[in-house]
C-alpha cells in the first residue's frame, strides 16, 4: 500500500481557498486517491476520490497531475466549520483496506 | 453517500468485562468491513478486516483472542473487546466498502472507557 505524506498542519482564514497537497511517490497503477475529513470524536467523512486529472464535487476539487505522484485537495472559500483533520489515502478500489497517515490539521480562523 | 452506523456511541465498563460494538451498513451490503482504533491526537490504526462468513484478518500486533470479530451477515459486523482493561480505552471506528462505488464509508465511532 502506497505511503502518503502530507503537511502536519495548515492555517487559513474564512473565505479563503485552501489547497492541501499529498505526496504518494509509490502509487501503483490501479490505486485511487481518496480524501477524508474528520472532526473530533467522529468517524472520517468521505470528501472526494479520483484516479487522474481533475475531479470536482459539491464540496471540493481534487487535482492529480499526470505522473500521479501527488494530489491536491482544494477547498473553496473555507469557513470555521471546515476546521478538521484531512486525510489523503491511496489504494486499489477493490481491496478496501485503507492505511491512514497522520493527516493534515486545518485550522480556519475568523 | 452511503451510511454506516455504530452502536453504542459511548460505553463505560469495568475492568475485566467484555464489551460488544456493532457496525451496520444501512443501505448497502458489505462483504468486507474494517475495524480501526484511534487514540487521542493520533491517526486511525487499522485493527482487522472483517469478512462475511469467514474469519477476520488481523493486523500485526492485534490480539485476535482479545478483539473478537463476527461478520454474520452482509450488513452487520461486531467487535467484542474481551476482558477489557483501561489501556483498551479508545475510539473504535468501523468502515464498510460500498460495492456500488468502491468507496469506503466510516461509522460515527464508539468511545470506550474502561475503568
Coordinates of C-alpha atoms in Angstrom, one line a residue, chain A residues 34 36 38-46 49 87 89 93-103, chain B residues 32 34 36 38 42-46 49 59 91 93 95 97 101-109 111:
Chain A
X34 CA -9.3 9.3 -1.6
X36 CA -11.5 12.1 4.1
X38 CA -12.5 14.0 10.4
X39 CA -13.9 16.1 13.2
X40 CA -13.1 15.3 16.8
X41 CA -14.9 12.3 18.2
X42 CA -16.4 11.4 14.8
X43 CA -15.6 8.9 12.1
X44 CA -13.9 10.1 8.9
X45 CA -16.2 11.6 6.3
X46 CA -15.7 10.9 2.6
X49 CA -12.0 10.3 -4.8
X87 CA -6.5 12.5 5.4
X89 CA -5.2 7.8 1.2
X93 CA -10.6 0.3 -5.0
X94 CA -11.3 -3.4 -4.8
X95 CA -9.5 -4.3 -1.5
X96 CA -10.9 -1.5 0.6
X97 CA -8.0 -1.8 3.1
X98 CA -7.0 1.8 3.9
X99 CA -4.0 2.7 5.9
X100 CA -4.1 6.2 7.4
X101 CA -1.2 8.5 7.6
X102 CA -1.0 11.4 10.1
X103 CA -3.3 13.7 8.2
Chain B
X32 CA -15.9 -6.7 3.9
X34 CA -13.0 -2.9 8.8
X36 CA -10.0 0.8 13.4
X38 CA -7.9 5.8 17.4
X42 CA -3.4 10.2 16.8
X43 CA -4.5 8.8 13.4
X44 CA -6.7 5.8 12.8
X45 CA -5.0 2.5 13.2
X46 CA -6.4 -0.5 11.3
X49 CA -10.6 -6.8 8.3
X59 CA -3.2 -6.6 11.6
X91 CA -12.2 5.4 20.0
X93 CA -14.4 3.1 14.3
X95 CA -16.0 1.1 8.0
X97 CA -16.9 -0.6 1.4
X101 CA -18.9 2.9 -5.8
X102 CA -16.0 1.1 -4.3
X103 CA -15.8 3.9 -1.8
X104 CA -15.2 3.1 1.9
X105 CA -17.6 4.8 4.4
X106 CA -17.0 5.1 8.1
X107 CA -19.2 4.8 11.1
X108 CA -19.5 7.6 13.7
X109 CA -17.3 5.7 16.1
X111 CA -16.0 5.8 22.6

